[in-house]
PDB file of C-alpha atoms in Angstrom:
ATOM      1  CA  UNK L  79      43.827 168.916 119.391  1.00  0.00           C
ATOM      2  CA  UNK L  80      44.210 167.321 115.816  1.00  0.00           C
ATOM      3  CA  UNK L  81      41.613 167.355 113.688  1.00  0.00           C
ATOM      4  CA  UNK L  82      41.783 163.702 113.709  1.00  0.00           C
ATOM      5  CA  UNK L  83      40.965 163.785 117.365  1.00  0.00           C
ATOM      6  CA  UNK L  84      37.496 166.024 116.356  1.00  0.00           C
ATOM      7  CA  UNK L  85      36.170 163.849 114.127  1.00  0.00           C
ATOM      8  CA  UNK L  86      36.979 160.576 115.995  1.00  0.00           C
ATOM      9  CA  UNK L  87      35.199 162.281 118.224  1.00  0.00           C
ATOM     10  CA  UNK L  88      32.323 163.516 116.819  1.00  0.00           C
ATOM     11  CA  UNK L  89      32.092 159.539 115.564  1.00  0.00           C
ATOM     12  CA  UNK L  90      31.890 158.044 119.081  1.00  0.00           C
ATOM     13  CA  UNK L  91      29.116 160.773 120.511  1.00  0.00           C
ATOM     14  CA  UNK L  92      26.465 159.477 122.515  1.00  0.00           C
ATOM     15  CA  UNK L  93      22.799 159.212 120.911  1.00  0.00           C
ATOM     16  CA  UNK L  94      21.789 161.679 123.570  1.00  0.00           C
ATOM     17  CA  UNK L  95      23.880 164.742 121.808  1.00  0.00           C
ATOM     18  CA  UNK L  96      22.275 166.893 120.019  1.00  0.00           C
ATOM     19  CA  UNK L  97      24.374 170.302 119.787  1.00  0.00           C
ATOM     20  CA  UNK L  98      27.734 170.835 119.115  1.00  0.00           C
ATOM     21  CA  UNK L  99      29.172 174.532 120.259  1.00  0.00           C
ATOM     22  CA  UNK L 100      32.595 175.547 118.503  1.00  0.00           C
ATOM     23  CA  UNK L 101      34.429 178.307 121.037  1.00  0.00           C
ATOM     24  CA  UNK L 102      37.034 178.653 123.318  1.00  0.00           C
ATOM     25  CA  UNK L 103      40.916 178.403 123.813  1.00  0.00           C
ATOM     26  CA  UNK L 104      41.526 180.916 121.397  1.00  0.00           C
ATOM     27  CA  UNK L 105      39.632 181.971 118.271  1.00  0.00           C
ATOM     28  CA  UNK L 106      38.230 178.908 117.028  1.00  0.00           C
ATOM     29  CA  UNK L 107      38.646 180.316 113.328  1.00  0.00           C
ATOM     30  CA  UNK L 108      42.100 180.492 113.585  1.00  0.00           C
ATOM     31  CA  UNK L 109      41.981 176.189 113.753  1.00  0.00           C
ATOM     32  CA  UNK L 110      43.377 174.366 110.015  1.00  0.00           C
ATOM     33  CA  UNK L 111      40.629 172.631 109.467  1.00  0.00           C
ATOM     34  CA  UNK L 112      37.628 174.556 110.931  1.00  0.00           C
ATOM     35  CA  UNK L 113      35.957 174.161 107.320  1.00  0.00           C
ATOM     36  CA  UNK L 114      36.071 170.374 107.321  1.00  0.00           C
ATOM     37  CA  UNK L 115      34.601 170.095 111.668  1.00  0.00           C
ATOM     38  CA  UNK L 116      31.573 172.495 110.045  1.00  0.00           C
ATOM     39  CA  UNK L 117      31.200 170.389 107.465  1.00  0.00           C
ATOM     40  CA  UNK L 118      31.520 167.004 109.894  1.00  0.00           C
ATOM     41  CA  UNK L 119      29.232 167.948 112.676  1.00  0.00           C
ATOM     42  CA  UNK L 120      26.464 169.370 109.917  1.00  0.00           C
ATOM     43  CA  UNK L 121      27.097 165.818 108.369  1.00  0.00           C
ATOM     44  CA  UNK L 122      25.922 164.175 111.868  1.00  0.00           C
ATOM     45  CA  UNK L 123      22.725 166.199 111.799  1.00  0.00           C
ATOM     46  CA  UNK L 124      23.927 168.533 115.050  1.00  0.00           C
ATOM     47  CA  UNK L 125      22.899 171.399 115.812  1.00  0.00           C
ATOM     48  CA  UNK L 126      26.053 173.405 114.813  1.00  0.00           C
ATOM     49  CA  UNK L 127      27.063 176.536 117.117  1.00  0.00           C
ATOM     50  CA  UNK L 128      29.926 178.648 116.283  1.00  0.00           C
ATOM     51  CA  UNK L 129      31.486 181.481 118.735  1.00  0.00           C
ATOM     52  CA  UNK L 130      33.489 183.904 117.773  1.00  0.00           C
ATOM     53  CA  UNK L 131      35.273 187.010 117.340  1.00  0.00           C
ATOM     54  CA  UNK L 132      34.497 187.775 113.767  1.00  0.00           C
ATOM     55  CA  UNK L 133      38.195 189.097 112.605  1.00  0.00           C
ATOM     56  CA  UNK L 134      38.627 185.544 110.277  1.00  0.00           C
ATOM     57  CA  UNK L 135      34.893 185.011 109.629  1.00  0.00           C
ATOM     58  CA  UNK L 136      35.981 185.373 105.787  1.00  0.00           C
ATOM     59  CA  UNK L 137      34.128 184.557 102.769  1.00  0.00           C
ATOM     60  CA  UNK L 138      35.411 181.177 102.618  1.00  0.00           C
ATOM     61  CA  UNK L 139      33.890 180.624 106.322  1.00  0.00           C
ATOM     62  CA  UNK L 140      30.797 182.015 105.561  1.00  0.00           C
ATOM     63  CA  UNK L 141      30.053 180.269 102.510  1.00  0.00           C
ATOM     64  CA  UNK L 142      30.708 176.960 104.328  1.00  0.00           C
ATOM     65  CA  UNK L 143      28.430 177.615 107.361  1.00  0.00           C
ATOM     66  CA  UNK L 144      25.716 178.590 104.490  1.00  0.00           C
ATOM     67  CA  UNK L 145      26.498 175.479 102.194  1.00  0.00           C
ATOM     68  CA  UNK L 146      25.838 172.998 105.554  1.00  0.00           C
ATOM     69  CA  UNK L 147      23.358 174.569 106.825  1.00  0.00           C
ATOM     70  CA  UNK L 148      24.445 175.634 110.256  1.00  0.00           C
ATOM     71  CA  UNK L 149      22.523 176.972 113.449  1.00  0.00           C
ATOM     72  CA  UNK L 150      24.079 179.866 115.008  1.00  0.00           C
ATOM     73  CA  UNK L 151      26.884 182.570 114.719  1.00  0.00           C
ATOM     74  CA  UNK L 152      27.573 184.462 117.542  1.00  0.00           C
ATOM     75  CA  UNK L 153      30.194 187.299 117.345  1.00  0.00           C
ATOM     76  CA  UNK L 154      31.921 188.523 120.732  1.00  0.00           C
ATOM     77  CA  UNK L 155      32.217 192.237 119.273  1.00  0.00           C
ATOM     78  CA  UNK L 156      32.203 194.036 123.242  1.00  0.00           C
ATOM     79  CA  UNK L 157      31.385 197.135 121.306  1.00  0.00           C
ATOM     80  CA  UNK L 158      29.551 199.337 119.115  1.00  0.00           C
ATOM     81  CA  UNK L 159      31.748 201.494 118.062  1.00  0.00           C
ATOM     82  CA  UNK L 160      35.370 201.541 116.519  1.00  0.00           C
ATOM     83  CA  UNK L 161      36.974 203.430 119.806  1.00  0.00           C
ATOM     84  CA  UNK L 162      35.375 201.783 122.284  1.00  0.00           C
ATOM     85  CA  UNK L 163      36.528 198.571 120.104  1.00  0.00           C
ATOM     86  CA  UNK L 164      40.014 199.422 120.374  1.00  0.00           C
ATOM     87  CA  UNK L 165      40.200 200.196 124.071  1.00  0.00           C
ATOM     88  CA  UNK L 166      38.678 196.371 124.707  1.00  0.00           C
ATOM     89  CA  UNK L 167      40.312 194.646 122.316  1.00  0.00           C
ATOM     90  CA  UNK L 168      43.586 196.148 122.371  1.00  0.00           C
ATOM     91  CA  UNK L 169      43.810 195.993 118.307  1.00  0.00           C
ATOM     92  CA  UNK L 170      41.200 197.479 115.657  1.00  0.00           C
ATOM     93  CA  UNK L 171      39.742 195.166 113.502  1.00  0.00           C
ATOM     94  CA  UNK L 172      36.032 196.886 114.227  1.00  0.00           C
ATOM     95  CA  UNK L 173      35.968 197.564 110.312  1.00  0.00           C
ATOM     96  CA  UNK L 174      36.856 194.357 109.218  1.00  0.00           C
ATOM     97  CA  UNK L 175      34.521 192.614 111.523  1.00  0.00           C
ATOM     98  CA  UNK L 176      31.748 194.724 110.483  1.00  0.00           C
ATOM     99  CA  UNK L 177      31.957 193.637 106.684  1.00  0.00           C
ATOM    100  CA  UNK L 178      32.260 189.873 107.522  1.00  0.00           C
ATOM    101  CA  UNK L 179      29.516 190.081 109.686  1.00  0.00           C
ATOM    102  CA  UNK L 180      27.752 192.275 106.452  1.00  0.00           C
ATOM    103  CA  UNK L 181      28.649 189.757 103.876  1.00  0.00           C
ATOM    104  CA  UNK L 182      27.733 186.573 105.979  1.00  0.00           C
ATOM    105  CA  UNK L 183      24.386 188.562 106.536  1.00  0.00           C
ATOM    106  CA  UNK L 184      23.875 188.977 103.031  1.00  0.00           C
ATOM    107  CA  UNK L 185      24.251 185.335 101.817  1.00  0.00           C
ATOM    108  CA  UNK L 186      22.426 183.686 104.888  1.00  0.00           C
ATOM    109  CA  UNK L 187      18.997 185.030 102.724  1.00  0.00           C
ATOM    110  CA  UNK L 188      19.642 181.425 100.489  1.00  0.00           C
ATOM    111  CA  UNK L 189      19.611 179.880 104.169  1.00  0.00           C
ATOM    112  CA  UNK L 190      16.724 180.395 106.447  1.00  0.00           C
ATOM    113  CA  UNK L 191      18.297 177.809 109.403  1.00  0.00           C
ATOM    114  CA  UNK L 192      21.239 180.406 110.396  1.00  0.00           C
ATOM    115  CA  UNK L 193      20.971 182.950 113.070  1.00  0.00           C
ATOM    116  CA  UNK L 194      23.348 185.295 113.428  1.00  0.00           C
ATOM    117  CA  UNK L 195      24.195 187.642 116.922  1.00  0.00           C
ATOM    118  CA  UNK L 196      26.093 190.123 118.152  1.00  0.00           C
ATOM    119  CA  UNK L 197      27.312 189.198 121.867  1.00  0.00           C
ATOM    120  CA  UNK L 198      28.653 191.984 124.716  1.00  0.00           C
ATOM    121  CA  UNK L 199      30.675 191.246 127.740  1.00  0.00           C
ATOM    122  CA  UNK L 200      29.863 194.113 130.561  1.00  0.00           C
ATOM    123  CA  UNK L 201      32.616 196.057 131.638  1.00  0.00           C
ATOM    124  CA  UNK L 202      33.509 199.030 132.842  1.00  0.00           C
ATOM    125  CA  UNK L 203      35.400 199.718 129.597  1.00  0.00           C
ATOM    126  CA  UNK L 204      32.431 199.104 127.197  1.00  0.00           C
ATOM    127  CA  UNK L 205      29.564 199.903 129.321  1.00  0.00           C
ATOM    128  CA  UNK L 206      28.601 203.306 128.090  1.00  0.00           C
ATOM    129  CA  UNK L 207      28.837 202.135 124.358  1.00  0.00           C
ATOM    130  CA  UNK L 208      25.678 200.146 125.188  1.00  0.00           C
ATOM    131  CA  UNK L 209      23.294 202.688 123.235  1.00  0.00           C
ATOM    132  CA  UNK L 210      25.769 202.437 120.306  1.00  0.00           C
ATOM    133  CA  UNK L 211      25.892 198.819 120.372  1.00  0.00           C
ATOM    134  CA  UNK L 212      22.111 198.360 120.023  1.00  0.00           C
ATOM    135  CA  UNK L 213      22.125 200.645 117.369  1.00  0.00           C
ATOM    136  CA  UNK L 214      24.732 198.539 115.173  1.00  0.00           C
ATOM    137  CA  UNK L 215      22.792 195.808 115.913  1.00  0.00           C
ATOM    138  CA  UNK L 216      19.529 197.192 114.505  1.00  0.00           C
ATOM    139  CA  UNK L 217      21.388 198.457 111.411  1.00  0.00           C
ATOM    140  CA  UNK L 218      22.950 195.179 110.740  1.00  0.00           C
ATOM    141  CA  UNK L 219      19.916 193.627 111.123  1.00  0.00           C
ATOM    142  CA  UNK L 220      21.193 190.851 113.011  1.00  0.00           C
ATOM    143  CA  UNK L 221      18.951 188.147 114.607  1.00  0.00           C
ATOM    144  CA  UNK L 222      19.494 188.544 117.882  1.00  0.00           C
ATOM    145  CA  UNK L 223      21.791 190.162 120.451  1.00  0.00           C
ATOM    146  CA  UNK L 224      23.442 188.607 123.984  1.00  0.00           C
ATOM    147  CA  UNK L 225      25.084 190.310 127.055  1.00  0.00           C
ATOM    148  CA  UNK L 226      27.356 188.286 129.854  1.00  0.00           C
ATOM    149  CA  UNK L 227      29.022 189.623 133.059  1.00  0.00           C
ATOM    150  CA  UNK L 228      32.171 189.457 133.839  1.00  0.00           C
ATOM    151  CA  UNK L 229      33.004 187.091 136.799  1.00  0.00           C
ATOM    152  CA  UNK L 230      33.635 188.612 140.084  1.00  0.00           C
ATOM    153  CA  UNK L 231      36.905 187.838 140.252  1.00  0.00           C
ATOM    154  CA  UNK L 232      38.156 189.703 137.342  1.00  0.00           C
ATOM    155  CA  UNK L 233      40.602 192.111 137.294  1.00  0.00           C
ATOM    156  CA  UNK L 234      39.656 194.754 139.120  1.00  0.00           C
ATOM    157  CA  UNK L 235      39.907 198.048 136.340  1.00  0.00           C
ATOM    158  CA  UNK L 236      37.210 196.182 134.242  1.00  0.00           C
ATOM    159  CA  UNK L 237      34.630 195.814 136.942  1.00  0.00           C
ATOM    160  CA  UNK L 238      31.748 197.773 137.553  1.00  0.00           C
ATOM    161  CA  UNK L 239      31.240 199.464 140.094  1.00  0.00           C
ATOM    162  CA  UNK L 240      28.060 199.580 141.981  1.00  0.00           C
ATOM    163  CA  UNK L 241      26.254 202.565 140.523  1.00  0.00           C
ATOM    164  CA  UNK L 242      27.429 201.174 137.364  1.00  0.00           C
ATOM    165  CA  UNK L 243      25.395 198.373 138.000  1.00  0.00           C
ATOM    166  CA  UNK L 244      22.276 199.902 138.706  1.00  0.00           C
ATOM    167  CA  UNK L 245      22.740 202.236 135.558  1.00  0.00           C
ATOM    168  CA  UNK L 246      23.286 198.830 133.318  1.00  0.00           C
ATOM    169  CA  UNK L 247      20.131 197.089 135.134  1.00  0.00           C
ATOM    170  CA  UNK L 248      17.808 199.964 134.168  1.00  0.00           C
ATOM    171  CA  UNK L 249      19.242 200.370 130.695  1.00  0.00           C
ATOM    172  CA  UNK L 250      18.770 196.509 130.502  1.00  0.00           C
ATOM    173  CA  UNK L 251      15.168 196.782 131.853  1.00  0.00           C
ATOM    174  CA  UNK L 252      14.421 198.675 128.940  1.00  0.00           C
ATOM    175  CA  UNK L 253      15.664 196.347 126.595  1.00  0.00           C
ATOM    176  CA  UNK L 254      14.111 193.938 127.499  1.00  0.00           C
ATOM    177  CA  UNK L 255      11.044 195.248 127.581  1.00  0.00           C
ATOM    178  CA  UNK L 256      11.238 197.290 124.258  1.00  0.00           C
ATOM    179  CA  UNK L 257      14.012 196.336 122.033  1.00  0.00           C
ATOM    180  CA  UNK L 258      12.669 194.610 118.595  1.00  0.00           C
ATOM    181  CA  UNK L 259      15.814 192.028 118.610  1.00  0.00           C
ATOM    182  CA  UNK L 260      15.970 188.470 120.517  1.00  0.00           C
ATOM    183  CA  UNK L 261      18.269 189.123 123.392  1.00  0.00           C
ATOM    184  CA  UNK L 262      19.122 187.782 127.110  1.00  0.00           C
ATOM    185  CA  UNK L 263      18.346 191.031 128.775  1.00  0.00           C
ATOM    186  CA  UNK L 264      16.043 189.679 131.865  1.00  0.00           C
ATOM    187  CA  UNK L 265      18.662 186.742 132.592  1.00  0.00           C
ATOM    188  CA  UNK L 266      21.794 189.426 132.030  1.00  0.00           C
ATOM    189  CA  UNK L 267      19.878 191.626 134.978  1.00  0.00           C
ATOM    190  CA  UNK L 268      19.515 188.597 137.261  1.00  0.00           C
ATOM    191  CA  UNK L 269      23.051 187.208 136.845  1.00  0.00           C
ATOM    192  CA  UNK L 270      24.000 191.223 137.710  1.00  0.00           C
ATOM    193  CA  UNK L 271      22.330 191.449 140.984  1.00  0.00           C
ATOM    194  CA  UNK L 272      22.941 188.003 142.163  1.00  0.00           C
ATOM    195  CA  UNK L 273      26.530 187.930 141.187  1.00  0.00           C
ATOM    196  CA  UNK L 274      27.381 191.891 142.188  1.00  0.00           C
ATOM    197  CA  UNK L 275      24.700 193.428 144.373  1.00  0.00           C
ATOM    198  CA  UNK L 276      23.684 190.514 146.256  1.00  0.00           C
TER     199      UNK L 276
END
């Protein structure tokens, strides 16, 4: 869609929305005019939402989310560490997405609104970088962290397989009983067993 489209509208929303999530059909920071949509839903008094992959969250981007005052940041990184990057994502852009996600760290201390998370799809790729993952988490000092599970239909060499599944659930267990960081550990384990064991 146009920008024109967005803001027209973001103009005609109903008085019942209150949050506005920026994601999907393709990296949303790739879009012309992502700058000016921050800068209109913020206007609006939304709770702003951004997803993404963190490869164009550049200085420019960051400084915009800051200066408006948005919600949340959530970067799909699958990984935590540059290998294990490359075999899920196909290209490697781990160090690049690292210092974006360093810098916009470093200026969200002017902004106490933003929260900023590291997000991890489950799959048989990825799985056994969990331990690695937490760990870049904790050394970014990010605000929270998020898992999802593939659907069941996915293609088959990135699903788990059963004793995978169990291995993730008590890993997850443990998170969410002792890791420091926000995170959607107990909801992750109940999506696993009622989606894969069930």
């Amino acid at each position: 869609m146009k920008y024109e489209k967005y803001k027209k509208i973001l103009t005609t929303l109903p008085f019942t929305v209150s949050k506005i999530e920026i994601v999907g059909g393709g990296e949303p920071l790739l879009f012309p005019k992502i700058n000016n949509l921050i800068f209109d839903i913020k206007k609006r008094n939304l709770f702003g939402s951004l997803i993404t992959n963190g490869v164009v969250l550049n200085k420019k981007i960051s400084g915009t989310l800051i200066k408006n005052n948005w919600n949340l940041v959530r970067i799909s990184i699958n990984a935590g560490s540059q290998n294990v990057y490359l075999k899920v994502n196909g290209v490697n852009y781990f160090d690049q997405v690292i210092e974006n996600i360093k810098y916009l760290l470093k200026i969200k201390k002017t902004s106490s609104n933003l929260k900023v998370g590291l997000h991890f799809v489950l799959q048989k790729i990825n799985f056994l970088d969990l331990d690695n993952f937490l760990d870049l988490a904790e050394k970014l000092m990010v605000d929270f962290i998020s898992f999802d599970t593939l659907i069941f239909n996915s293609k088959k060499s990135l699903l788990l397989s059963t004793v995978q599944i169990k291995y993730l659930i008590v890993k997850l267990e443990k998170i969410k009983q002792n890791f420091p960081l926000e995170n959607n550990a107990a909801e992750t384990i109940c999506n696993l067993k009622r989606e894969f064991l069930s």
